[in-house]
Amino acid sequence: MIVTEGLEDKLNRLLNDPDSMAQILSMAKSFGMSEDQPSVKAAPPPIDENMMLGIMQLMQQLQQTDTKQDALLCALKPYLAPDRQAKLDKAMQLARISHLAGFALKNYGGLLGK
């Protein structure tokens, strides 16, 4: 399980620190973010507590899996050819993402809430 205590405080400190924001902006530019994005000097919007709670619940849901099914697939994996092992890993990852998306749609009407 992911430890989420103090996460909001850490995010607020990160977003309110100009040096950290400059580093984040620098990384974003290296990944192709355009120059016409908002300046680092602009104050970040306050974090909505409900949205933060929703994100934490999604992270917790991501950690929950069908352990019996996962255990069976992982036990069978060594007996598969390497290309099929890669396909099994991809399928398990897609199943987790699908489960998370279904949870988000059911409980929040989407990732960012209703």
Short mmCIF file of C-alpha atoms in Angstrom, two decimals:
data_model
loop_
_atom_site.label_atom_id
_atom_site.label_comp_id
_atom_site.label_asym_id
_atom_site.label_seq_id
_atom_site.Cartn_x
_atom_site.Cartn_y
_atom_site.Cartn_z
CA MET A 1 0.00 0.00 0.00
CA ILE A 2 1.21 3.49 -0.78
CA VAL A 3 1.84 5.84 2.15
CA THR A 4 -0.14 9.02 1.50
CA GLU A 5 0.22 10.82 4.82
CA GLY A 6 1.48 14.36 4.31
CA LEU A 7 1.30 14.07 0.52
CA GLU A 8 -0.79 17.22 0.15
CA ASP A 9 1.66 19.22 2.29
CA LYS A 10 4.59 17.97 0.23
CA LEU A 11 2.82 18.87 -3.02
CA ASN A 12 1.95 22.34 -1.74
CA ARG A 13 5.57 22.95 -0.69
CA LEU A 14 6.77 21.76 -4.08
CA LEU A 15 4.29 23.95 -5.98
CA ASN A 16 5.04 27.03 -3.86
CA ASP A 17 8.84 26.76 -4.22
CA PRO A 18 10.00 28.79 -7.26
CA ASP A 19 13.21 26.75 -7.63
CA SER A 20 11.29 23.46 -7.70
CA MET A 21 8.80 24.88 -10.17
CA ALA A 22 11.67 26.04 -12.39
CA GLN A 23 13.11 22.52 -12.35
CA ILE A 24 9.71 21.04 -13.22
CA LEU A 25 9.29 23.54 -16.06
CA SER A 26 12.76 22.72 -17.32
CA MET A 27 11.93 19.02 -17.37
CA ALA A 28 8.61 19.70 -19.08
CA LYS A 29 10.40 21.72 -21.79
CA SER A 30 12.80 18.83 -22.35
CA PHE A 31 9.77 16.60 -22.96
CA GLY A 32 8.42 18.99 -25.58
CA MET A 33 6.20 21.44 -23.67
CA SER A 34 5.87 24.65 -25.67
CA GLU A 35 7.03 28.07 -24.53
CA ASP A 36 3.52 29.53 -24.53
CA GLN A 37 2.64 27.67 -21.34
CA PRO A 38 2.06 29.71 -18.15
CA SER A 39 5.13 31.24 -16.54
CA VAL A 40 6.74 29.76 -13.45
CA LYS A 41 6.16 33.05 -11.65
CA ALA A 42 2.38 32.62 -11.84
CA ALA A 43 0.94 31.40 -8.55
CA PRO A 44 -0.22 27.79 -8.74
CA PRO A 45 -3.92 27.18 -8.24
CA PRO A 46 -4.85 25.82 -4.82
CA ILE A 47 -5.19 22.05 -4.64
CA ASP A 48 -8.75 20.89 -4.21
CA GLU A 49 -8.96 18.52 -1.23
CA ASN A 50 -11.64 16.38 -2.87
CA MET A 51 -9.52 15.96 -5.98
CA MET A 52 -6.49 15.05 -3.87
CA LEU A 53 -8.55 12.50 -1.94
CA GLY A 54 -9.79 11.06 -5.22
CA ILE A 55 -6.24 10.74 -6.54
CA MET A 56 -5.14 9.00 -3.35
CA GLN A 57 -8.07 6.57 -3.61
CA LEU A 58 -7.14 5.83 -7.22
CA MET A 59 -3.55 5.14 -6.16
CA GLN A 60 -4.76 2.77 -3.45
CA GLN A 61 -7.07 1.05 -5.94
CA LEU A 62 -4.14 0.60 -8.30
CA GLN A 63 -2.34 -1.42 -5.62
CA GLN A 64 -5.31 -3.77 -5.15
CA THR A 65 -5.29 -6.67 -7.54
CA ASP A 66 -6.85 -10.09 -7.85
CA THR A 67 -4.01 -11.87 -6.10
CA LYS A 68 -5.14 -15.41 -7.00
CA GLN A 69 -5.33 -14.59 -10.70
CA ASP A 70 -2.03 -12.71 -10.63
CA ALA A 71 -0.37 -15.56 -8.73
CA LEU A 72 -1.58 -18.08 -11.32
CA LEU A 73 -0.36 -16.01 -14.24
CA CYS A 74 3.00 -15.37 -12.57
CA ALA A 75 3.37 -19.09 -11.83
CA LEU A 76 2.75 -19.95 -15.48
CA LYS A 77 5.07 -17.27 -16.81
CA PRO A 78 8.37 -19.25 -16.57
CA TYR A 79 6.88 -21.94 -18.80
CA LEU A 80 6.13 -19.50 -21.61
CA ALA A 81 8.37 -18.44 -24.46
CA PRO A 82 10.05 -15.04 -23.93
CA ASP A 83 7.78 -13.29 -26.44
CA ARG A 84 4.71 -14.70 -24.69
CA GLN A 85 6.10 -13.64 -21.31
CA ALA A 86 6.30 -10.08 -22.61
CA LYS A 87 2.73 -10.34 -23.92
CA LEU A 88 1.56 -11.66 -20.53
CA ASP A 89 3.24 -8.74 -18.74
CA LYS A 90 1.56 -6.30 -21.14
CA ALA A 91 -1.83 -7.98 -20.67
CA MET A 92 -1.53 -7.84 -16.87
CA GLN A 93 -0.58 -4.15 -17.06
CA LEU A 94 -3.54 -3.40 -19.34
CA ALA A 95 -5.86 -5.28 -16.98
CA ARG A 96 -4.71 -3.11 -14.06
CA ILE A 97 -5.18 0.07 -16.09
CA SER A 98 -8.62 -1.07 -17.22
CA HIS A 99 -9.60 -1.84 -13.64
CA LEU A 100 -8.41 1.60 -12.52
CA ALA A 101 -10.27 3.37 -15.35
CA GLY A 102 -13.47 1.50 -14.49
CA PHE A 103 -13.08 2.45 -10.83
CA ALA A 104 -12.53 6.12 -11.75
CA LEU A 105 -15.55 6.24 -14.05
CA LYS A 106 -17.78 4.48 -11.53
CA ASN A 107 -16.79 6.57 -8.54
CA TYR A 108 -15.77 9.92 -9.97
CA GLY A 109 -17.37 10.22 -13.37
CA GLY A 110 -13.86 10.31 -14.83
CA LEU A 111 -10.36 10.95 -13.60
CA LEU A 112 -10.85 14.59 -12.64
CA GLY A 113 -14.19 14.21 -10.95
CA LYS A 114 -17.76 15.03 -11.73
#
